[in-house]
Tab-separated table of C-alpha atoms and ligand atoms in Angstrom:
chain	number	residue	atom	x	y	z
G	1	MET	CA	24.229	23.631	13.262
G	2	SER	CA	26.328	20.861	11.690
G	3	ALA	CA	27.889	21.231	8.203
G	4	ALA	CA	25.527	20.502	5.291
G	5	LEU	CA	25.589	16.983	3.883
G	6	ARG	CA	25.293	16.556	0.139
G	7	THR	CA	23.585	13.884	-1.956
G	8	GLN	CA	21.917	13.523	-5.341
G	9	VAL	CA	18.416	12.511	-4.186
G	10	GLY	CA	17.069	13.373	-0.739
G	11	ILE	CA	14.373	10.848	0.189
G	12	VAL	CA	11.824	11.721	2.860
G	13	GLY	CA	10.311	8.613	4.487
G	14	SER	CA	11.645	5.153	5.155
G	15	GLY	CA	8.540	3.122	4.347
G	16	PRO	CA	8.547	0.714	1.402
G	17	SER	CA	8.468	3.611	-1.113
G	18	GLY	CA	11.483	5.480	0.237
G	19	LEU	CA	13.563	2.358	0.888
G	20	LEU	CA	12.831	0.769	-2.490
G	21	LEU	CA	13.642	4.011	-4.289
G	22	ALA	CA	16.938	4.286	-2.411
G	23	GLN	CA	17.779	0.702	-3.325
G	24	LEU	CA	16.989	1.049	-7.048
G	25	LEU	CA	18.976	4.295	-7.234
G	26	HIS	CA	21.915	2.835	-5.348
G	27	LEU	CA	22.157	-0.151	-7.716
G	28	ALA	CA	22.388	2.325	-10.617
G	29	GLY	CA	25.080	4.386	-8.908
G	30	VAL	CA	22.811	7.262	-7.857
G	31	ASP	CA	23.432	8.473	-4.323
G	32	SER	CA	20.642	9.166	-1.844
G	33	VAL	CA	20.014	9.855	1.830
G	34	VAL	CA	16.801	8.668	3.532
G	35	LEU	CA	15.293	10.831	6.296
G	36	GLU	CA	12.738	9.185	8.580
G	37	ARG	CA	10.771	10.814	11.371
G	38	ARG	CA	10.311	7.619	13.399
G	39	SER	CA	12.782	5.109	14.819
G	40	ARG	CA	13.789	2.078	12.800
G	41	ASP	CA	12.035	-0.239	15.287
G	42	TYR	CA	8.835	1.764	15.084
G	43	VAL	CA	8.822	1.504	11.284
G	44	LEU	CA	9.444	-2.248	11.540
G	45	GLY	CA	6.648	-2.666	14.066
G	46	ARG	CA	3.888	-1.479	11.737
G	47	ILE	CA	1.592	-4.156	10.368
G	48	ARG	CA	0.397	-3.200	6.921
G	49	ALA	CA	-0.520	-4.777	3.584
G	50	GLY	CA	0.426	-8.216	2.345
G	51	VAL	CA	-0.469	-8.942	-1.276
G	52	LEU	CA	2.171	-8.413	-3.982
G	53	GLU	CA	1.356	-8.358	-7.675
G	54	GLN	CA	3.676	-10.244	-10.032
G	55	THR	CA	5.064	-6.931	-11.298
G	56	THR	CA	5.844	-5.842	-7.747
G	57	ALA	CA	7.629	-9.142	-7.112
G	58	GLU	CA	9.654	-8.594	-10.301
G	59	ILE	CA	10.604	-5.055	-9.240
G	60	LEU	CA	11.751	-6.422	-5.866
G	61	ARG	CA	13.854	-9.131	-7.519
G	62	ARG	CA	15.404	-6.513	-9.811
G	63	ALA	CA	16.143	-4.460	-6.699
G	64	ARG	CA	17.864	-7.571	-5.276
G	65	VAL	CA	15.506	-7.839	-2.330
G	66	GLY	CA	13.404	-10.738	-3.603
G	67	ALA	CA	15.239	-13.733	-2.126
G	68	ARG	CA	13.291	-14.100	1.135
G	69	MET	CA	10.024	-13.199	-0.586
G	70	ASP	CA	10.678	-16.017	-3.077
G	71	ARG	CA	11.443	-18.454	-0.247
G	72	GLU	CA	8.773	-17.513	2.254
G	73	GLY	CA	6.054	-15.747	0.234
G	74	LEU	CA	2.890	-17.705	-0.501
G	75	VAL	CA	1.964	-17.786	-4.192
G	76	HIS	CA	-1.818	-17.659	-4.719
G	77	ARG	CA	-3.598	-18.425	-7.967
G	78	GLY	CA	-7.106	-17.500	-6.886
G	79	VAL	CA	-9.307	-15.813	-4.279
G	80	GLU	CA	-12.638	-16.753	-2.789
G	81	LEU	CA	-15.598	-14.399	-2.842
G	82	CYS	CA	-18.571	-14.990	-0.541
G	83	PHE	CA	-21.902	-13.216	-0.850
G	84	GLY	CA	-25.446	-14.192	0.011
G	85	GLU	CA	-25.138	-17.892	0.708
G	86	ARG	CA	-22.599	-18.378	-2.058
G	87	THR	CA	-18.857	-18.989	-2.121
G	88	GLN	CA	-17.131	-18.746	-5.478
G	89	ARG	CA	-13.476	-19.015	-6.277
G	90	ILE	CA	-12.014	-16.724	-8.899
G	91	ASP	CA	-9.288	-18.700	-10.579
G	92	PHE	CA	-6.324	-16.655	-11.852
G	93	SER	CA	-4.773	-19.612	-13.736
G	94	PRO	CA	-6.615	-19.144	-17.075
G	95	PHE	CA	-5.000	-15.707	-17.209
G	96	GLY	CA	-1.549	-16.912	-16.216
G	97	ALA	CA	-1.736	-14.685	-13.143
G	98	SER	CA	-0.754	-15.048	-9.502
G	99	VAL	CA	-0.094	-12.882	-6.456
G	100	THR	CA	2.364	-13.418	-3.613
G	101	VAL	CA	1.281	-13.011	-0.012
G	102	TYR	CA	4.254	-11.512	1.832
G	103	GLY	CA	3.858	-8.986	4.646
G	104	GLN	CA	4.916	-5.400	4.115
G	105	THR	CA	6.675	-5.599	7.474
G	106	GLU	CA	8.931	-8.372	6.144
G	107	LEU	CA	9.543	-6.468	2.929
G	108	THR	CA	10.503	-3.362	4.908
G	109	ARG	CA	12.980	-5.455	6.912
G	110	ASP	CA	14.494	-6.885	3.706
G	111	LEU	CA	14.867	-3.384	2.261
G	112	MET	CA	16.472	-2.018	5.434
G	113	GLU	CA	18.941	-4.912	5.545
G	114	ALA	CA	19.803	-4.468	1.864
G	115	ARG	CA	20.463	-0.776	2.473
G	116	ASP	CA	22.696	-1.582	5.438
G	117	ALA	CA	24.618	-4.141	3.348
G	118	LEU	CA	25.255	-1.571	0.597
G	119	GLY	CA	26.275	1.101	3.088
G	120	GLY	CA	23.407	3.451	2.180
G	121	LYS	CA	22.729	6.330	4.557
G	122	SER	CA	19.424	6.468	6.457
G	123	ILE	CA	18.772	8.913	9.257
G	124	TYR	CA	16.065	7.876	11.715
G	125	GLU	CA	14.301	10.090	14.244
G	126	ALA	CA	14.785	13.137	12.029
G	127	GLU	CA	12.354	15.668	13.512
G	128	ASP	CA	10.637	18.586	11.776
G	129	VAL	CA	11.937	17.825	8.297
G	130	ALA	CA	11.525	20.898	6.071
G	131	ILE	CA	11.875	20.969	2.286
G	132	GLU	CA	13.305	24.114	0.697
G	133	GLY	CA	14.398	25.461	-2.659
G	134	VAL	CA	12.615	22.968	-4.885
G	135	THR	CA	11.650	25.615	-7.449
G	136	GLY	CA	15.199	26.995	-7.576
G	137	GLY	CA	18.568	25.665	-8.701
G	138	ALA	CA	19.027	23.164	-5.851
G	139	ALA	CA	16.965	21.701	-3.038
G	140	ARG	CA	17.749	21.592	0.652
G	141	LEU	CA	16.339	19.468	3.467
G	142	ARG	CA	16.506	20.643	7.055
G	143	TRP	CA	15.747	18.631	10.177
G	144	ARG	CA	16.466	18.418	13.872
G	145	LYS	CA	18.030	15.458	15.625
G	146	ASP	CA	19.349	15.175	19.171
G	147	GLY	CA	18.657	18.873	19.643
G	148	GLU	CA	20.828	19.927	16.662
G	149	GLN	CA	19.866	21.352	13.270
G	150	HIS	CA	21.045	19.427	10.188
G	151	LEU	CA	21.091	20.225	6.462
G	152	LEU	CA	21.165	18.107	3.321
G	153	ASP	CA	21.752	19.679	-0.092
G	154	CYS	CA	20.402	17.666	-3.005
G	155	ASP	CA	19.404	17.869	-6.667
G	156	PHE	CA	15.970	16.290	-6.154
G	157	VAL	CA	13.656	15.443	-3.280
G	158	ALA	CA	11.525	12.286	-3.314
G	159	GLY	CA	8.473	12.701	-1.087
G	160	CYS	CA	7.924	9.127	0.138
G	161	ASP	CA	6.609	10.108	3.549
G	162	GLY	CA	3.109	8.690	3.420
G	163	PHE	CA	-0.286	10.362	3.689
G	164	HIS	CA	0.560	12.436	6.789
G	165	GLY	CA	4.031	13.464	5.647
G	166	VAL	CA	5.536	16.889	5.046
G	167	SER	CA	6.245	16.534	1.313
G	168	ARG	CA	2.761	16.994	-0.093
G	169	ARG	CA	2.124	19.795	2.395
G	170	SER	CA	5.234	21.578	1.089
G	171	ILE	CA	3.546	22.168	-2.269
G	172	PRO	CA	1.606	25.473	-2.282
G	173	ALA	CA	-2.156	24.835	-2.166
G	174	ALA	CA	-2.651	26.768	-5.414
G	175	GLU	CA	-0.372	24.291	-7.236
G	176	LEU	CA	-2.058	21.110	-6.004
G	177	ARG	CA	-5.459	19.557	-6.642
G	178	THR	CA	-6.673	16.846	-4.315
G	179	HIS	CA	-9.531	14.382	-4.758
G	180	GLU	CA	-10.873	12.486	-1.797
G	181	ARG	CA	-13.571	10.093	-0.621
G	182	VAL	CA	-13.714	9.164	3.049
G	183	TYR	CA	-15.707	5.988	3.730
G	184	PRO	CA	-18.186	5.895	6.627
G	185	PHE	CA	-16.613	2.785	8.219
G	186	GLY	CA	-13.255	1.274	9.091
G	187	TRP	CA	-11.505	-2.094	9.186
G	188	LEU	CA	-10.721	-3.772	12.450
G	189	GLY	CA	-7.684	-5.943	11.758
G	190	VAL	CA	-6.020	-8.604	13.867
G	191	LEU	CA	-2.897	-10.685	13.577
G	192	ALA	CA	-2.878	-14.060	15.349
G	193	ASP	CA	-0.793	-17.210	15.410
G	194	VAL	CA	-3.557	-19.496	14.221
G	195	PRO	CA	-3.580	-21.337	10.874
G	196	PRO	CA	-5.440	-19.525	8.069
G	197	VAL	CA	-9.048	-20.572	7.484
G	198	SER	CA	-8.271	-21.366	3.859
G	199	HIS	CA	-5.103	-21.568	1.771
G	200	GLU	CA	-6.387	-18.593	-0.271
G	201	LEU	CA	-7.864	-15.231	0.729
G	202	ILE	CA	-11.592	-15.087	1.490
G	203	TYR	CA	-13.400	-11.794	0.811
G	204	SER	CA	-16.902	-11.875	2.280
G	205	SER	CA	-19.768	-9.464	1.624
G	206	HIS	CA	-22.125	-10.225	4.508
G	207	GLU	CA	-25.376	-8.630	5.692
G	208	ARG	CA	-23.550	-7.516	8.855
G	209	GLY	CA	-20.626	-6.065	6.912
G	210	PHE	CA	-17.444	-7.001	5.096
G	211	ALA	CA	-14.921	-9.570	6.339
G	212	LEU	CA	-11.551	-10.724	5.020
G	213	CYS	CA	-9.441	-13.744	5.948
G	214	SER	CA	-5.831	-13.287	4.903
G	215	MET	CA	-2.572	-14.644	6.242
G	216	ARG	CA	1.135	-14.101	6.700
G	217	SER	CA	2.204	-17.760	6.759
G	218	ALA	CA	0.831	-21.287	7.185
G	219	THR	CA	0.586	-20.609	10.914
G	220	ARG	CA	-0.232	-16.884	11.083
G	221	SER	CA	-3.586	-15.326	10.151
G	222	ARG	CA	-4.369	-11.722	9.272
G	223	CYS	CA	-8.128	-11.083	9.421
G	224	TYR	CA	-10.384	-8.055	9.196
G	225	VAL	CA	-14.010	-7.146	9.851
G	226	GLN	CA	-15.717	-3.929	8.791
G	227	CYS	CA	-16.467	-1.816	11.885
G	228	ALA	CA	-17.799	1.623	12.793
G	229	LEU	CA	-15.246	4.438	12.619
G	230	ASP	CA	-15.875	5.407	16.217
G	231	ASP	CA	-15.678	1.847	17.577
G	232	ASP	CA	-13.537	1.591	20.667
G	233	LEU	CA	-10.831	-1.094	20.451
G	234	ARG	CA	-11.375	-1.881	24.132
G	235	GLU	CA	-14.860	-3.085	23.253
G	236	TRP	CA	-13.456	-5.583	20.760
G	237	SER	CA	-12.218	-8.474	22.882
G	238	ASP	CA	-10.496	-11.257	20.947
G	239	GLU	CA	-13.548	-13.406	21.532
G	240	ARG	CA	-15.901	-10.792	20.102
G	241	PHE	CA	-13.683	-10.376	17.041
G	242	TRP	CA	-13.569	-14.098	16.237
G	243	ASP	CA	-17.321	-14.469	16.849
G	244	GLU	CA	-18.071	-11.592	14.493
G	245	LEU	CA	-15.700	-12.918	11.835
G	246	ARG	CA	-17.233	-16.401	12.126
G	247	THR	CA	-20.731	-14.956	11.672
G	248	ARG	CA	-19.672	-13.183	8.475
G	249	LEU	CA	-18.156	-16.286	6.873
G	250	PRO	CA	-19.970	-19.068	5.031
G	251	ALA	CA	-20.626	-22.162	7.169
G	252	GLU	CA	-17.771	-24.247	5.773
G	253	ALA	CA	-15.121	-21.576	6.409
G	254	ALA	CA	-16.668	-20.663	9.776
G	255	ALA	CA	-16.323	-24.273	10.895
G	256	LYS	CA	-12.589	-24.168	10.117
G	257	LEU	CA	-11.923	-20.851	11.842
G	258	GLN	CA	-9.579	-21.276	14.800
G	259	ALA	CA	-9.710	-18.527	17.374
G	260	GLY	CA	-6.600	-17.619	19.333
G	261	PRO	CA	-4.987	-14.725	21.190
G	262	THR	CA	-4.273	-11.754	18.906
G	263	ILE	CA	-0.765	-10.305	18.573
G	264	GLU	CA	-1.986	-7.037	17.121
G	265	LYS	CA	-5.361	-5.353	16.833
G	266	SER	CA	-6.111	-1.976	15.260
G	267	ILE	CA	-8.789	0.019	13.473
G	268	ALA	CA	-7.946	1.696	10.164
G	269	PRO	CA	-10.173	4.206	8.363
G	270	LEU	CA	-10.838	3.711	4.642
G	271	ARG	CA	-10.047	6.489	2.213
G	272	SER	CA	-9.600	7.108	-1.490
G	273	PHE	CA	-7.298	10.051	-2.214
G	274	VAL	CA	-5.260	11.396	-5.122
G	275	ALA	CA	-3.081	14.520	-5.277
G	276	GLU	CA	-2.031	15.993	-8.591
G	277	PRO	CA	0.374	16.845	-10.054
G	278	LEU	CA	3.011	14.596	-8.485
G	279	ARG	CA	5.827	17.005	-9.256
G	280	TYR	CA	6.584	20.454	-7.964
G	281	GLY	CA	9.917	21.662	-9.308
G	282	ARG	CA	12.573	19.349	-7.860
G	283	LEU	CA	10.099	17.561	-5.563
G	284	PHE	CA	8.409	14.299	-6.673
G	285	LEU	CA	5.690	12.508	-4.712
G	286	ALA	CA	5.454	8.703	-4.626
G	287	GLY	CA	3.457	6.093	-2.689
G	288	ASP	CA	1.015	7.042	0.049
G	289	ALA	CA	2.267	10.658	-0.034
G	290	ALA	CA	0.607	10.928	-3.447
G	291	HIS	CA	-2.428	8.682	-3.133
G	292	ILE	CA	-4.415	6.427	-0.833
G	293	VAL	CA	-6.624	3.524	-1.822
G	294	PRO	CA	-8.991	1.653	0.490
G	295	PRO	CA	-7.306	-1.700	1.220
G	296	THR	CA	-10.091	-3.799	-0.328
G	297	GLY	CA	-8.292	-4.141	-3.664
G	298	ALA	CA	-4.845	-4.733	-2.082
G	299	LYS	CA	-3.355	-2.057	-4.355
G	300	GLY	CA	-1.579	0.381	-1.975
G	301	LEU	CA	1.807	-1.265	-1.756
G	302	ASN	CA	1.750	-2.297	-5.417
G	303	LEU	CA	1.016	1.242	-6.557
G	304	ALA	CA	3.859	2.487	-4.384
G	305	ALA	CA	6.290	-0.010	-5.936
G	306	ARG	CA	5.329	1.043	-9.450
G	307	ASP	CA	5.572	4.766	-8.649
G	308	VAL	CA	9.017	4.251	-7.252
G	309	ASP	CA	10.196	2.059	-10.118
G	310	GLN	CA	9.026	4.714	-12.553
G	311	LEU	CA	10.634	7.538	-10.576
G	312	ALA	CA	13.898	5.612	-10.205
G	313	THR	CA	14.012	4.962	-13.969
G	314	ALA	CA	13.438	8.672	-14.633
G	315	LEU	CA	16.119	9.819	-12.159
G	316	ILE	CA	18.611	7.282	-13.493
G	317	ALA	CA	17.996	8.556	-17.060
G	318	HIS	CA	18.701	12.071	-15.785
G	319	TYR	CA	22.032	11.128	-14.217
G	320	ARG	CA	23.197	8.545	-16.760
G	321	ASP	CA	22.073	10.045	-20.033
G	322	GLY	CA	21.339	13.652	-19.143
G	323	ARG	CA	17.776	13.095	-20.381
G	324	ASP	CA	14.759	14.514	-18.565
G	325	GLU	CA	11.850	13.269	-20.693
G	326	LEU	CA	10.914	10.594	-18.149
G	327	LEU	CA	11.069	13.051	-15.260
G	328	ASN	CA	8.836	15.365	-17.270
G	329	VAL	CA	6.165	12.703	-17.893
G	330	TYR	CA	6.389	11.092	-14.443
G	331	SER	CA	3.334	12.809	-13.032
G	332	ASP	CA	0.979	12.311	-15.989
G	333	ALA	CA	2.014	8.708	-16.614
G	334	ALA	CA	1.824	7.735	-12.948
G	335	LEU	CA	-1.547	9.410	-12.479
G	336	ARG	CA	-3.208	7.389	-15.236
G	337	ARG	CA	-2.013	4.190	-13.576
G	338	ILE	CA	-3.000	5.493	-10.145
G	339	TRP	CA	-6.538	6.406	-11.243
G	340	ARG	CA	-7.026	2.908	-12.643
G	341	ALA	CA	-6.118	1.415	-9.259
G	342	GLU	CA	-8.341	3.988	-7.536
G	343	ARG	CA	-11.238	2.888	-9.745
G	344	PHE	CA	-10.739	-0.777	-8.932
G	345	SER	CA	-10.252	-0.187	-5.195
G	346	ALA	CA	-13.364	2.023	-4.936
G	347	TRP	CA	-15.377	-0.553	-6.882
G	348	MET	CA	-14.231	-3.478	-4.695
G	349	THR	CA	-15.070	-1.399	-1.630
G	350	SER	CA	-18.521	-0.469	-2.943
G	351	VAL	CA	-19.592	-4.025	-3.770
G	352	LEU	CA	-18.308	-5.707	-0.612
G	353	HIS	CA	-19.165	-3.355	2.288
G	354	ARG	CA	-22.310	-2.492	4.152
G	355	PHE	CA	-22.919	1.238	3.701
G	356	PRO	CA	-25.027	3.123	6.276
G	357	GLY	CA	-28.543	3.814	5.007
G	358	ARG	CA	-28.302	1.044	2.441
G	359	THR	CA	-31.616	0.081	0.827
G	360	SER	CA	-32.693	-3.399	-0.271
G	361	PHE	CA	-32.131	-2.184	-3.840
G	362	ASP	CA	-28.519	-1.247	-3.007
G	363	ARG	CA	-27.936	-4.706	-1.535
G	364	ALA	CA	-29.524	-6.416	-4.551
G	365	MET	CA	-27.207	-4.379	-6.802
G	366	GLN	CA	-24.157	-5.572	-4.846
G	367	ILE	CA	-25.270	-9.177	-5.172
G	368	ALA	CA	-25.964	-8.676	-8.894
G	369	GLU	CA	-22.470	-7.168	-9.383
G	370	LEU	CA	-20.844	-10.115	-7.607
G	371	ASP	CA	-23.059	-12.620	-9.398
G	372	TYR	CA	-22.030	-11.105	-12.736
G	373	LEU	CA	-18.376	-11.134	-11.714
G	374	VAL	CA	-18.274	-14.814	-10.826
G	375	GLY	CA	-20.583	-15.848	-13.688
G	376	SER	CA	-18.967	-14.069	-16.627
G	377	ALA	CA	-15.598	-15.071	-18.066
G	378	ALA	CA	-15.156	-11.506	-19.360
G	379	ALA	CA	-15.875	-10.020	-15.914
G	380	ARG	CA	-13.497	-12.488	-14.242
G	381	ALA	CA	-10.782	-11.582	-16.756
G	382	ALA	CA	-11.287	-7.885	-15.990
G	383	PHE	CA	-11.148	-8.583	-12.241
G	384	VAL	CA	-7.932	-10.581	-12.473
G	385	GLU	CA	-6.332	-7.900	-14.669
G	386	SER	CA	-6.849	-5.378	-11.886
G	387	TYR	CA	-6.478	-7.577	-8.780
G	388	ALA	CA	-3.344	-9.395	-9.913
G	389	GLY	CA	-2.115	-6.291	-11.761
G	390	THR	CA	-1.556	-7.973	-15.105
G	391	LEU	CA	-2.972	-5.128	-17.200
G	392	ALA	CA	-0.214	-4.048	-19.584
G	393	VAL	CA	-0.180	-0.301	-19.988
G	394	THR	CA	1.843	2.062	-22.096
G	395	VAL	CA	1.389	5.671	-21.204
G	396	GLY	CA	4.278	7.184	-23.090
G	397	ALA	CA	6.719	5.973	-20.443
G	398	ALA	CA	7.441	3.162	-18.037
G	399	THR	CA	4.352	2.543	-15.947
D	401	LIG	N1	9.557	13.316	7.944
D	401	LIG	C1	10.187	12.123	7.754
D	401	LIG	N2	9.531	10.951	7.622
D	401	LIG	C2	8.187	10.987	7.668
D	401	LIG	C3	7.474	12.200	7.840
D	401	LIG	C4	8.210	13.396	7.988
D	401	LIG	N3	7.607	14.567	8.173
D	401	LIG	N4	6.160	11.916	7.834
D	401	LIG	C5	6.033	10.594	7.670
D	401	LIG	N5	7.252	10.018	7.563
D	401	LIG	C6	7.567	8.601	7.390
D	401	LIG	C7	6.632	7.670	8.140
D	401	LIG	O1	7.023	7.532	9.502
D	401	LIG	C8	6.781	6.384	7.359
D	401	LIG	O2	7.816	5.571	7.848
D	401	LIG	O3	7.373	8.236	6.032
D	401	LIG	C9	7.140	6.838	5.951
D	401	LIG	C10	6.009	6.588	4.948
D	401	LIG	O4	5.795	5.207	4.836
D	401	LIG	P1	4.380	4.569	4.478
D	401	LIG	O5	3.298	5.300	5.212
D	401	LIG	O6	4.497	3.126	4.669
D	401	LIG	O7	4.166	4.948	2.933
D	401	LIG	P2	4.860	4.322	1.639
D	401	LIG	O8	6.304	4.044	1.867
D	401	LIG	O9	4.434	5.171	0.503
D	401	LIG	O10	4.201	2.870	1.573
D	401	LIG	C11	3.224	2.483	0.720
D	401	LIG	O11	1.278	1.099	0.648
D	401	LIG	O12	0.259	-0.765	1.457
D	401	LIG	C12	0.232	0.610	1.460
D	401	LIG	O13	-0.273	2.154	3.205
D	401	LIG	C13	0.492	1.053	2.846
D	401	LIG	O14	2.446	1.951	3.828
D	401	LIG	C14	1.963	1.374	2.737
D	401	LIG	C15	1.976	2.039	1.421
D	402	LIG	C1	-3.633	-8.356	4.181
D	402	LIG	O1	-3.201	-9.516	4.134
D	402	LIG	O2	-3.293	-7.573	5.096
D	402	LIG	C2	-4.587	-7.892	3.153
D	402	LIG	C3	-4.912	-8.744	2.109
D	402	LIG	C4	-5.803	-8.328	1.137
D	402	LIG	C5	-6.349	-7.070	1.198
D	402	LIG	C6	-6.018	-6.201	2.229
D	402	LIG	C7	-5.128	-6.615	3.226
D	402	LIG	O3	-7.247	-6.676	0.250
């Protein structure tokens, strides 16, 4: 056993939540150590979300990791929705809103490089991380690396270790309520070096199921089709994927679709999940460790950034001013914001996907919802508020 390390905030997980928290704390003079189960390359190899709200972009700039995003990110002022035979653009401009398309993989790289530049400590391939003492006077993290046991003493633990992490599981079941909806389908996603079908995102609600055309750059597409949860990836050749996507797009977009070899292909299940409360003694949950949204609303990464900004502000107030009000309201304030994003994500999912056992009435309701959305200025305003994340909220603390 090596001698115990000591830090102020022990951060479990080196995804966007853990890395952004470490960065915000570091800039305010609060010390942290990040513990990650996987290797750095593995974390950087994951293809995840790609749409940043304006507030997320501002948090990243404040964290001094916005330079490449500002250079290479694609600013979008609208999205296209397709349903029935119709294609309608929802224009964000009347609401002064925009989003930036910038891959989570790139953001993770920027955060890792920023941490290296500031000399922050991250420990990769930390196995069997265990969280102890969070209801007592000090917390302790234990892990194994290279066959040796290691210890980290800290004041607080930030559980940023995603849905399958150890942090949420460290809270006794009697202290935690969870709320979950598992959807009866998944998304088959591909990444390919072909130009995007359109310069904006296309969300399509088709008879055969949902489809989404997104991108990572002017030459790289990120596209998805709704699939069965038990679909076998080996049965989805590149050709079959592009054919299915083409079928689910309106004629004009389908004609522009360029097929090409895929760089990555995977199936992800869709889930809505919230754990509460987000605090257990000295342990705070943030990001996917606390909640999951189905990707339809593009909220996951944005929620994580806001959780972490709020938690960083609260921890900084503790160390700088000796004030704990923000730590005390973290859970309640974050949960109100989280439930709003859960609502929007579940709604987007329900109107755009093909659910098993759907009746003609259910389909007509979806079309009526989408028809109302594109036809009503009030409905479009509400959509943009949630999609672009422009809703201003005051819940007794920074949200
Ligand atoms: N010990 C240490 N690290 C762990 C453990 C563990 N027991 N379990 C998981 N981890 C690591 C994972 O390997 C991963 O690198 O925690 C990290 C969690 O990262 P993410 O899953 O990316 O979660 P988060 O950082 O909250 O990111 C927000 O928003 O767009 C969504 O799902 C998308 O990942 C994205 C999320
Ligand atoms: C993506 O680009 O990966 C993406 C975009 C929008 C979504 C989900 C994923 O709603």
